[in-house]
Coordinates of C-alpha atoms in Angstrom, one line a residue:
Chain A
M1 CA 205.3 99.7 126.1
V2 CA 202.8 98.5 123.5
E3 CA 201.1 95.2 124.2
R4 CA 201.4 93.1 121.0
T5 CA 200.0 89.8 122.3
G6 CA 196.3 89.1 122.9
A7 CA 194.8 86.6 125.4
A8 CA 191.7 84.5 125.2
D9 CA 190.1 81.5 127.0
I10 CA 190.3 78.2 125.2
P11 CA 186.8 76.8 124.7
E12 CA 186.3 73.3 125.9
A13 CA 184.0 72.4 123.0
G14 CA 182.4 74.2 120.1
G15 CA 179.1 74.6 121.9
M16 CA 177.6 71.2 122.6
S17 CA 177.6 72.0 126.4
E18 CA 176.0 75.4 126.2
P19 CA 173.1 76.0 128.5
G20 CA 169.8 75.2 126.9
D21 CA 171.1 72.3 124.9
S22 CA 169.2 69.1 125.0
P23 CA 170.2 66.8 127.9
R24 CA 171.1 64.1 125.4
F25 CA 174.4 66.0 124.6
T26 CA 175.3 67.1 128.1
Q27 CA 174.7 63.8 129.9
S28 CA 176.7 61.5 127.8
P29 CA 178.1 58.5 129.7
D30 CA 181.8 59.1 128.8
P31 CA 182.7 62.2 126.8
T32 CA 186.1 60.8 125.8
D33 CA 184.7 57.6 124.2
P34 CA 184.2 58.3 120.4
F35 CA 181.6 55.5 120.1
A36 CA 179.5 56.3 123.1
D37 CA 178.9 59.9 122.0
P38 CA 180.5 60.5 118.6
V39 CA 178.9 64.0 118.2
R40 CA 180.4 65.2 121.4
F41 CA 183.7 63.5 120.7
I42 CA 184.1 65.3 117.4
D43 CA 182.8 68.6 118.8
E44 CA 185.4 68.6 121.6
R45 CA 188.1 68.1 119.1
T46 CA 186.9 70.4 116.3
A47 CA 184.8 73.0 118.0
S48 CA 182.5 72.7 115.0
A49 CA 179.1 72.7 116.6
P50 CA 178.3 76.5 116.2
L51 CA 179.4 76.4 112.6
L52 CA 177.4 73.2 111.9
R53 CA 174.4 74.5 113.7
T54 CA 174.4 77.7 111.6
A55 CA 175.0 75.7 108.4
M56 CA 172.2 73.2 109.2
G57 CA 169.8 76.1 109.8
Y58 CA 170.7 77.8 106.5
L59 CA 167.4 78.4 104.6
F60 CA 167.2 77.5 100.9
P61 CA 164.6 79.0 98.6
E62 CA 162.1 76.5 97.3
H63 CA 161.8 77.6 93.7
W64 CA 163.2 75.0 91.3
S65 CA 165.4 77.5 89.4
F66 CA 167.7 77.8 92.4
L67 CA 168.8 74.2 91.8
L68 CA 170.5 75.0 88.4
G69 CA 173.8 75.9 90.1
E70 CA 173.7 72.7 92.1
V71 CA 173.4 70.8 88.8
A72 CA 176.7 72.4 87.8
L73 CA 178.2 71.5 91.1
Y74 CA 177.3 67.8 90.8
A75 CA 178.4 67.7 87.1
F76 CA 181.7 69.0 88.4
I77 CA 182.0 66.2 90.9
V78 CA 181.3 63.7 88.1
L79 CA 184.0 65.4 86.0
I80 CA 186.5 65.0 88.8
A81 CA 185.6 61.4 89.3
T82 CA 185.6 60.3 85.7
G83 CA 188.5 62.5 84.8
T84 CA 190.6 60.8 87.5
Y85 CA 189.9 57.4 86.0
L86 CA 190.8 58.7 82.5
A87 CA 194.0 60.2 83.7
L88 CA 195.2 56.8 84.9
F89 CA 195.3 55.6 81.3
F90 CA 196.0 58.7 79.3
D91 CA 199.5 59.3 77.9
P92 CA 200.1 63.0 77.3
S93 CA 202.8 62.4 74.7
T94 CA 203.1 63.5 71.1
A95 CA 205.8 61.0 70.3
K96 CA 204.8 59.0 67.2
T97 CA 203.8 55.4 67.4
V98 CA 202.2 52.9 65.0
Y99 CA 198.8 51.6 66.0
H100 CA 198.1 47.9 66.2
G101 CA 195.2 47.8 68.5
S102 CA 191.7 46.3 68.5
Y103 CA 190.2 48.9 66.1
A104 CA 191.0 47.5 62.6
P105 CA 190.4 50.6 60.5
L106 CA 193.3 52.4 62.2
D107 CA 195.6 49.5 62.1
G108 CA 199.1 50.4 60.9
Q109 CA 198.5 54.2 61.1
T110 CA 201.1 56.5 62.6
M111 CA 199.7 58.5 65.4
S112 CA 200.7 60.2 68.7
N113 CA 200.8 58.2 71.9
A114 CA 198.2 60.6 73.2
Y115 CA 195.7 59.7 70.5
K116 CA 196.5 56.0 70.7
S117 CA 195.9 56.0 74.5
V118 CA 192.5 57.6 74.1
V119 CA 191.6 55.1 71.3
N120 CA 192.6 52.4 73.7
I121 CA 190.6 54.0 76.6
S122 CA 187.6 54.0 74.3
L123 CA 187.8 50.6 72.8
S124 CA 190.1 48.4 74.9
Y125 CA 189.9 49.2 78.6
K126 CA 187.1 48.2 80.9
A127 CA 184.5 50.9 81.2
G128 CA 186.8 53.2 79.4
L129 CA 184.3 54.3 76.8
L130 CA 181.5 54.7 79.4
L131 CA 183.7 57.0 81.6
R132 CA 185.2 58.9 78.6
Q133 CA 181.7 59.6 77.2
T134 CA 180.3 60.4 80.7
H135 CA 183.2 62.8 81.2
H136 CA 182.5 64.5 77.9
W137 CA 178.7 64.7 78.6
A138 CA 179.4 66.0 82.1
A139 CA 181.5 68.8 80.6
D140 CA 178.8 69.8 78.2
V141 CA 176.2 69.7 81.0
F142 CA 178.5 71.5 83.4
V143 CA 178.8 74.5 81.1
A144 CA 175.1 74.3 80.1
S145 CA 173.9 74.4 83.7
I146 CA 176.2 77.3 84.6
V147 CA 174.8 79.2 81.6
M148 CA 171.2 78.4 82.7
H149 CA 172.1 79.4 86.3
L150 CA 173.6 82.7 85.0
M151 CA 170.4 83.4 83.1
R152 CA 168.3 82.9 86.3
V153 CA 170.6 85.2 88.2
F154 CA 170.6 87.8 85.5
F155 CA 166.9 87.9 84.8
T156 CA 165.9 88.0 88.5
G157 CA 168.4 90.8 89.3
A158 CA 170.2 88.5 91.8
F159 CA 173.5 90.1 90.9
R160 CA 172.6 93.3 92.6
K161 CA 174.0 94.6 95.9
P162 CA 175.2 92.8 98.0
R163 CA 176.0 89.9 95.6
E164 CA 178.2 91.6 92.9
L165 CA 181.3 89.6 94.0
T166 CA 179.3 86.3 93.7
W167 CA 178.3 87.3 90.2
I168 CA 181.9 88.1 89.2
V169 CA 183.3 84.8 90.7
G170 CA 180.5 83.0 88.8
L171 CA 181.6 84.6 85.5
M172 CA 185.2 83.7 86.2
L173 CA 184.0 80.1 86.7
L174 CA 182.2 80.1 83.4
F175 CA 185.1 81.4 81.4
T176 CA 187.5 79.1 83.1
A177 CA 185.1 76.2 82.3
F178 CA 185.3 77.2 78.6
L179 CA 189.1 77.0 78.7
E180 CA 189.1 73.7 80.7
G181 CA 186.6 72.1 78.3
Y182 CA 188.6 73.3 75.2
L183 CA 191.9 71.9 76.7
G184 CA 190.1 68.6 77.6
Y185 CA 189.0 67.7 74.2
S186 CA 192.1 69.1 72.6
L187 CA 194.4 66.7 74.6
V188 CA 193.0 63.8 72.6
D189 CA 195.0 64.8 69.5
D190 CA 192.4 63.6 67.0
L191 CA 191.9 65.3 63.7
L192 CA 188.9 67.3 64.9
S193 CA 190.5 68.7 68.0
G194 CA 193.8 69.3 66.2
M195 CA 192.0 71.8 64.0
G196 CA 190.7 73.4 67.1
I197 CA 194.2 73.8 68.5
A198 CA 195.3 75.3 65.1
I199 CA 192.5 77.9 65.4
G200 CA 193.4 78.5 69.1
Y201 CA 197.0 79.1 68.0
G202 CA 195.9 81.5 65.2
V203 CA 193.6 83.3 67.6
G204 CA 196.3 83.7 70.2
L205 CA 198.7 84.8 67.6
S206 CA 196.3 87.6 66.5
I207 CA 196.6 89.4 69.8
P208 CA 198.4 92.7 69.0
I209 CA 202.0 93.0 70.2
V210 CA 202.1 90.1 72.6
G211 CA 200.4 87.4 70.5
G212 CA 203.5 86.0 68.8
P213 CA 205.8 85.7 71.8
L214 CA 202.8 84.5 74.0
M215 CA 202.0 81.6 71.6
L216 CA 205.6 80.7 71.1
G217 CA 206.0 80.6 74.8
I218 CA 203.0 78.4 75.3
F219 CA 203.6 76.1 72.3
G220 CA 207.4 76.0 72.7
A221 CA 207.7 76.3 68.9
P222 CA 205.6 77.4 66.0
F223 CA 202.5 75.4 65.5
P224 CA 202.0 72.5 66.2
G225 CA 204.5 73.2 68.9
N226 CA 206.8 70.7 70.7
H227 CA 206.3 68.1 73.4
D228 CA 206.4 70.8 76.1
F229 CA 203.1 72.1 74.9
W230 CA 201.4 68.8 75.5
S231 CA 202.8 68.6 79.0
R232 CA 201.6 72.1 79.7
M233 CA 198.1 71.4 78.3
F234 CA 197.9 68.2 80.4
I235 CA 198.9 69.8 83.7
M236 CA 196.5 72.7 83.0
H237 CA 193.6 70.4 82.3
V238 CA 194.1 67.8 85.0
F239 CA 195.5 70.0 87.8
L240 CA 195.8 73.8 87.5
L241 CA 192.4 74.6 86.0
P242 CA 190.4 72.0 88.1
A243 CA 192.1 73.4 91.2
L244 CA 191.1 76.9 90.1
L245 CA 187.6 75.8 89.3
A246 CA 187.3 74.1 92.7
T247 CA 188.6 77.2 94.4
L248 CA 186.2 79.5 92.6
I249 CA 183.3 77.1 93.4
G250 CA 184.3 77.3 97.1
V251 CA 184.5 81.1 97.1
H252 CA 181.2 81.3 95.1
L253 CA 179.4 79.0 97.6
A254 CA 181.0 80.8 100.6
L255 CA 179.8 84.2 99.2
V256 CA 176.3 82.7 98.6
M257 CA 176.1 81.5 102.2
A258 CA 177.5 84.8 103.6
R259 CA 175.0 87.0 101.8
H260 CA 172.3 84.3 101.4
H261 CA 170.3 83.4 98.3
T262 CA 167.8 85.8 96.9
Q263 CA 164.3 84.6 96.8
F264 CA 161.0 85.3 95.0
K265 CA 158.3 87.0 97.0
E266 CA 156.1 83.9 96.9
S267 CA 154.1 84.9 100.0
E268 CA 153.6 87.8 102.4
R269 CA 156.0 86.2 104.8
T270 CA 159.0 86.8 102.5
T271 CA 160.3 90.3 102.6
N272 CA 163.6 92.0 101.7
K273 CA 164.7 91.4 105.3
R274 CA 163.1 88.1 106.0
I275 CA 164.0 84.7 104.5
V276 CA 161.5 81.8 104.1
G277 CA 162.8 78.5 102.9
L278 CA 163.9 75.0 103.6
P279 CA 166.6 74.4 106.2
L280 CA 169.8 72.8 104.9
F281 CA 169.2 69.9 107.3
P282 CA 167.1 67.8 106.9
A283 CA 165.0 69.2 104.1
Q284 CA 167.4 70.6 101.6
T285 CA 170.0 67.9 102.2
F286 CA 167.7 65.2 100.9
R287 CA 166.4 67.4 98.1
S288 CA 170.0 68.1 97.1
L289 CA 171.1 64.5 97.4
A290 CA 168.2 63.4 95.3
L291 CA 169.3 66.0 92.7
M292 CA 172.8 64.7 92.8
L293 CA 171.8 61.1 92.2
F294 CA 169.6 62.3 89.4
V295 CA 172.4 64.3 87.8
V296 CA 174.9 61.5 88.2
G297 CA 172.4 59.0 86.8
I298 CA 171.5 61.1 83.8
L299 CA 175.2 61.7 83.0
F300 CA 176.0 58.1 83.1
L301 CA 173.0 57.2 81.0
L302 CA 174.1 59.7 78.4
G303 CA 177.6 58.4 78.6
G304 CA 176.5 54.9 78.2
L305 CA 173.7 55.3 75.6
V306 CA 174.4 58.5 73.5
Q307 CA 177.6 58.5 71.5
I308 CA 179.7 61.7 71.8
N309 CA 183.0 62.5 70.0
P310 CA 183.8 59.0 68.5
I311 CA 187.5 60.0 68.2
W312 CA 188.5 56.7 66.5
Q313 CA 186.4 57.8 63.5
W314 CA 188.2 61.1 63.2
G315 CA 191.7 59.7 62.9
P316 CA 195.0 61.2 64.1
F317 CA 195.8 64.9 63.5
E318 CA 198.5 66.2 61.3
P319 CA 198.9 70.0 60.6
W320 CA 198.3 69.5 56.9
Q321 CA 195.0 67.7 57.4
G322 CA 191.5 69.0 57.8
T323 CA 188.0 67.8 57.5
N324 CA 184.7 69.3 56.4
G325 CA 181.8 70.0 58.8
A326 CA 184.1 70.4 61.8
Q327 CA 182.4 71.7 64.9
P328 CA 183.6 72.4 68.4
D329 CA 181.7 71.5 71.6
W330 CA 178.6 73.6 71.9
Y331 CA 180.0 76.1 74.4
L332 CA 182.6 77.3 71.9
G333 CA 180.2 77.4 69.0
W334 CA 179.8 81.1 69.4
L335 CA 183.5 81.7 68.9
I336 CA 183.7 79.7 65.7
G337 CA 180.6 81.4 64.5
A338 CA 182.2 84.8 65.2
L339 CA 185.3 83.8 63.3
R340 CA 183.2 82.8 60.3
L341 CA 180.8 85.7 60.4
M342 CA 183.5 88.4 60.7
P343 CA 184.2 90.1 57.3
A344 CA 187.8 89.8 56.0
F345 CA 189.2 92.8 57.8
D346 CA 192.8 93.1 59.0
V347 CA 194.2 96.3 60.4
T348 CA 197.2 97.0 58.3
I349 CA 199.7 99.7 57.6
G350 CA 201.1 99.2 54.1
H351 CA 202.3 95.7 54.0
Y352 CA 202.4 95.3 57.7
T353 CA 199.6 93.6 59.6
L354 CA 198.8 95.1 62.9
I355 CA 195.6 93.3 64.0
P356 CA 194.8 90.0 62.1
N357 CA 191.3 89.0 61.6
P358 CA 190.9 86.2 64.2
F359 CA 191.3 88.8 66.9
W360 CA 187.8 90.2 66.4
G361 CA 185.8 87.0 66.8
G362 CA 188.2 85.0 68.8
V363 CA 189.5 87.5 71.4
L364 CA 187.5 90.7 71.2
L365 CA 184.0 89.2 71.2
P366 CA 184.5 87.0 74.3
M367 CA 186.3 89.8 76.1
F368 CA 183.5 92.2 75.2
V369 CA 180.8 89.8 76.4
L370 CA 182.7 89.1 79.6
G371 CA 183.2 92.8 80.1
V372 CA 179.5 93.6 79.6
L373 CA 178.4 90.9 82.0
M374 CA 181.1 91.8 84.7
T375 CA 180.2 95.4 84.7
F376 CA 176.4 95.0 84.3
P377 CA 175.6 95.4 88.1
W378 CA 177.3 98.8 88.1
V379 CA 175.9 99.8 84.7
E380 CA 172.4 99.0 85.9
R381 CA 173.0 100.9 89.2
F382 CA 174.3 103.9 87.2
L383 CA 171.3 103.8 84.8
T384 CA 168.6 103.3 87.5
G385 CA 170.3 105.1 90.4
D386 CA 169.2 102.1 92.5
R387 CA 171.8 101.6 95.3
A388 CA 169.7 99.7 97.7
V389 CA 170.3 96.1 99.1
H390 CA 168.1 93.6 97.2
N391 CA 167.4 90.3 98.7
L392 CA 164.2 89.7 96.8
A393 CA 164.4 88.3 93.3
D394 CA 162.7 90.3 90.6
R395 CA 160.3 88.6 88.2
P396 CA 161.7 89.4 84.7
R397 CA 158.7 91.5 83.8
E398 CA 159.4 93.9 86.7
H399 CA 162.5 95.2 85.0
P400 CA 161.6 95.5 81.3
F401 CA 164.9 97.1 80.3
R402 CA 167.1 94.5 82.0
T403 CA 165.0 91.6 80.6
A404 CA 164.9 93.1 77.1
F405 CA 168.6 93.9 77.2
G406 CA 169.5 90.4 78.4
L407 CA 167.3 88.7 75.8
S408 CA 168.8 90.8 73.0
V409 CA 172.4 89.9 74.1
L410 CA 171.4 86.3 74.2
T411 CA 169.9 86.7 70.7
F412 CA 173.1 88.3 69.5
I413 CA 175.2 85.4 70.8
F414 CA 172.7 82.8 69.6
I415 CA 172.8 84.1 66.0
I416 CA 176.6 84.1 66.0
F417 CA 176.5 80.6 67.6
S418 CA 174.0 79.4 64.8
F419 CA 176.3 80.7 62.1
G420 CA 179.0 78.5 63.5
A421 CA 176.9 75.6 62.2
A422 CA 176.2 77.2 58.9
D423 CA 177.9 74.5 57.0
R424 CA 175.7 71.9 58.8
L425 CA 172.7 74.1 58.1
Y426 CA 173.6 74.0 54.4
V427 CA 173.6 70.2 54.4
L428 CA 170.3 70.2 56.4
L429 CA 168.4 73.0 54.6
G430 CA 170.2 73.4 51.2
I431 CA 170.6 77.1 51.7
S432 CA 174.0 78.1 50.4
Y433 CA 176.7 79.1 52.8
Q434 CA 177.2 82.4 51.0
A435 CA 173.5 83.3 51.2
Q436 CA 173.4 82.4 54.9
L437 CA 176.4 84.6 55.5
T438 CA 174.5 87.6 54.1
V439 CA 171.4 86.9 56.1
F440 CA 173.3 86.3 59.4
R441 CA 175.4 89.4 59.0
I442 CA 172.2 91.5 58.9
A443 CA 170.3 89.4 61.5
V444 CA 173.1 89.6 64.0
F445 CA 172.4 93.4 64.4
V446 CA 168.7 93.6 63.5
A447 CA 167.3 90.6 65.4
P448 CA 168.6 91.8 68.9
M449 CA 166.9 95.1 68.3
I450 CA 163.6 93.4 67.4
V451 CA 163.9 91.1 70.3
F452 CA 164.6 94.1 72.6
A453 CA 161.5 95.9 71.4
I454 CA 159.2 92.9 71.7
A455 CA 160.5 91.7 75.1
H456 CA 160.2 95.3 76.5
R457 CA 156.6 95.5 75.2
I458 CA 155.6 92.1 76.6
C459 CA 157.0 93.0 80.0
R460 CA 155.0 96.2 80.0
E461 CA 151.8 94.5 78.9
L462 CA 152.2 91.8 81.6
Q463 CA 152.7 94.5 84.2
I464 CA 149.6 96.4 82.9
A465 CA 147.6 93.2 82.8
E466 CA 148.5 92.5 86.4
S467 CA 147.7 95.9 87.7
L468 CA 144.3 95.7 85.8
D469 CA 143.7 92.3 87.5
R470 CA 144.4 93.8 90.9
A471 CA 142.1 96.8 90.1
H472 CA 139.3 94.4 89.0
E473 CA 139.7 92.4 92.2
Q474 CA 139.5 95.6 94.3
V475 CA 136.4 96.7 92.5
A476 CA 134.9 93.3 92.9
Q477 CA 135.8 93.4 96.6
L478 CA 134.2 96.8 97.0
N479 CA 131.0 95.6 95.2
V480 CA 130.8 92.7 97.6
E481 CA 131.2 95.0 100.6
A482 CA 128.6 97.4 99.2
H483 CA 126.1 94.5 98.8
E484 CA 126.8 93.3 102.3
M485 CA 126.2 96.8 103.7
Q486 CA 123.1 97.2 101.7
A487 CA 121.8 93.8 102.9
E488 CA 122.6 94.7 106.5
S489 CA 120.9 98.1 106.3
S490 CA 117.8 96.6 104.6
S491 CA 117.5 93.7 107.1
G492 CA 118.1 96.1 110.0
G493 CA 115.4 98.5 108.7
Chain B
V1 CA 199.5 71.8 48.1
V2 CA 200.4 71.2 44.5
L3 CA 197.7 71.5 41.7
H4 CA 197.8 70.9 38.0
L5 CA 195.6 73.5 36.4
D6 CA 194.7 74.5 32.9
A7 CA 197.7 76.7 32.0
R8 CA 195.6 78.9 29.7
E9 CA 193.3 80.0 32.5
L10 CA 196.1 81.1 34.9
K11 CA 196.1 84.8 35.7
M12 CA 199.1 85.1 37.9
P13 CA 200.1 88.5 39.4
P14 CA 202.9 90.4 37.8
G15 CA 206.3 88.9 38.6
R16 CA 205.1 85.3 38.9
S17 CA 204.9 84.4 35.3
G18 CA 207.6 81.7 35.5
W19 CA 206.3 80.2 38.7
T20 CA 203.8 77.7 37.2
P21 CA 205.5 75.4 34.7
R22 CA 202.9 73.5 32.6
G23 CA 200.1 74.9 34.8
I24 CA 201.5 73.3 38.0
V25 CA 201.1 75.6 41.0
A26 CA 202.1 75.2 44.6
Y27 CA 200.7 77.0 47.6
S28 CA 201.1 76.8 51.4
K29 CA 198.4 74.6 52.8
I30 CA 198.2 76.5 56.0
C31 CA 195.3 79.0 56.0
T32 CA 196.4 82.7 56.4
H33 CA 193.3 83.3 58.6
A34 CA 193.6 81.0 61.6
G35 CA 196.1 78.3 60.6
C36 CA 193.9 75.3 59.7
A37 CA 194.9 73.1 56.8
V38 CA 193.3 74.4 53.5
A39 CA 192.2 70.8 53.0
L40 CA 189.2 71.2 50.6
F41 CA 189.5 71.5 46.8
R42 CA 186.2 72.7 45.2
K43 CA 185.6 71.1 41.8
P44 CA 182.7 73.1 40.3
T45 CA 179.6 71.0 39.8
F46 CA 177.3 74.0 39.1
P47 CA 179.3 76.7 37.3
T48 CA 176.7 79.4 37.9
V49 CA 177.6 79.7 41.5
E50 CA 180.9 77.9 41.5
P51 CA 182.8 79.4 38.5
Q52 CA 186.2 77.9 39.1
E53 CA 188.2 75.4 41.1
A54 CA 189.1 76.8 44.5
L55 CA 191.1 75.9 47.6
I56 CA 188.9 76.1 50.8
C57 CA 189.7 75.9 54.5
P58 CA 187.0 73.9 56.3
C59 CA 187.4 75.8 59.5
H60 CA 185.9 79.2 58.5
Y61 CA 185.6 78.7 54.8
S62 CA 188.2 81.1 53.6
T63 CA 188.3 80.5 49.8
F64 CA 191.4 81.0 47.7
N65 CA 191.7 81.2 44.0
P66 CA 194.7 79.0 42.8
F67 CA 194.5 80.6 39.3
T68 CA 195.3 84.1 40.5
G69 CA 198.1 83.5 42.9
G70 CA 196.0 82.3 45.9
T71 CA 194.0 85.5 46.3
V72 CA 191.1 85.5 48.8
T73 CA 187.8 85.2 47.0
F74 CA 185.6 84.5 50.1
G75 CA 185.7 84.2 53.8
P76 CA 187.6 85.9 56.6
A77 CA 191.3 85.4 55.5
G78 CA 193.1 88.7 55.1
R79 CA 196.1 87.6 53.0
P80 CA 196.5 85.4 50.0
L81 CA 197.9 81.9 50.3
P82 CA 201.7 82.1 50.0
Q83 CA 202.8 80.7 46.7
L84 CA 205.8 78.6 46.1
P85 CA 207.6 79.3 42.8
L86 CA 208.1 76.1 40.8
E87 CA 210.5 75.1 38.0
I88 CA 211.2 71.9 36.1
D89 CA 214.9 71.3 36.0
A90 CA 216.9 69.7 33.2
A91 CA 216.3 66.2 34.5
G92 CA 212.6 66.8 34.5
H93 CA 212.1 67.1 38.2
L94 CA 209.7 69.5 39.7
R95 CA 211.5 71.8 42.1
A96 CA 211.0 74.8 44.2
A97 CA 212.5 77.8 42.5
G98 CA 212.6 80.0 45.6
N99 CA 211.0 80.8 48.8
F100 CA 207.3 81.3 49.5
S101 CA 205.8 84.6 48.2
G102 CA 204.7 85.6 51.8
R103 CA 204.8 84.5 55.4
V104 CA 203.3 81.0 55.9
G105 CA 200.5 80.6 58.5
P106 CA 198.1 82.8 60.3
G107 CA 198.8 86.5 60.7
W108 CA 200.3 88.2 63.7
W109 CA 201.4 91.6 64.7
N110 CA 203.9 92.8 62.2
V111 CA 203.4 89.9 59.7
R112 CA 204.4 91.2 56.3
E113 CA 202.3 90.4 53.3
Q114 CA 205.3 90.3 50.9
P115 CA 208.8 89.4 52.0
T116 CA 211.8 91.0 50.2
F117 CA 211.9 88.0 47.8
R118 CA 209.0 89.3 45.8
K119 CA 210.2 92.9 45.7
R120 CA 213.5 91.7 44.1
A121 CA 211.5 89.7 41.6
V122 CA 209.5 92.8 40.7

């Protein structure tokens, strides 16, 4: 007969009583009294000591660039906290109402309950504007710090074996954050965000075959949809996507801890198999707490002092209204830029449209960029044949191809992003939109190639300069030794 | 969107000659590119680069010519703005004389540029 059950001893505690522990823990007056020895009390009930001991000993790299991901983490905490406050007052309803609130210019206007509640949060409720603006700033900083963190990881090759899964989870986080941010400012139902939803609907509709049914399913009815759509957006923004983000953050951090950070070879002590850094407790804990207070402080300063998205000025949205100079939040600027930059090109057969234009800029471009980033660890492995485990972070110059490729992709996206603001550039610089379109359409292909060539060259030059420096040092060292030998032999003779 | 244009400058596509009584034209205001409102009306201030009045969508600057049946003159839109045929009835009221010349709103898989209406008219 096959034994299906297993047997094991139940540990009395997680490890506080192991031999070799300090007497402080083993000689407590009364191990059942939570106040006399709280550490032991908790350990006996959670068996958490080994886990905590490992965690507290986790070594963090010292370099500042490893804190960018933590900035994102703390921005996320601010988002949860401020978002919870906003959700207490927000009304996700598209039912129409007439505004008679404290803001006179909107008095008597018909608007949705959603928009009205955000105007009231901004202008009538205590600390409402501070928390709404802090929420908005935190979202912008959240995505910005993820992008910075991604650049650090990319340019130092930290995505390589054994950290490919961490890289993929991080990319999922970034693209979920795009969607979460978009839904967040769209919920307000002001004129600006309403245009954004219209575009989102148009882009979704453009997906071949499934676009129409998919958008009808999400919106409940042709644009602007029915009340179900607002309920769906709301539950996505305040529950499903935050839960997904929190889960992805948890998995991301667990993977980081499991395979450890990479680190720069800052001294001879650091090798591919040996970590040198600050332990989680006490060193990194206080460094990180200070960073958290700094991030929270900066975000609240921004929220209190720097106006962002003054929705009472935009007015309520109606599908037949639009305004000039509309711009999304920064992290979607590359998508509006792509929609504007793309030539008028629909795939058609006779009078039937197969693939409408918004598909190229709104769906294909982000999918393409995501695909390139997701597969890059394997593409690089294929190109270099390097299958080794890498725990040391490269300096960007050490991999000219990767650095040049990354910079050219960034240039490509930055040029598309910039064209998203071409109407603003016209107001600023006086160069006509049409002329800019021509220049940007050429630059979007030429500039990345130029950047690639220059970056590749600079990396090579830096490498050569360094090896020359090392050679000079060796020669100088040899000269010194030769002089010493000469001096010895002359004094001896 | 309803515009009153100079009737002498209208160059409507074939089959739409009776759609613009006294130079009054009507188009769908929903952009055929991504569905924003075509909310801008460009009144030329410098004819060298802005030869004629135009309807413009502020989202991605698709530009439509109201004199030629809403054809795309600039920007990413792939289809003209659907036009609504107009007539002035015996009592002098402006009325729609039929359905739009094409599907209103942004494109999707299988959207047709011209519905059967126009084919009958031709």
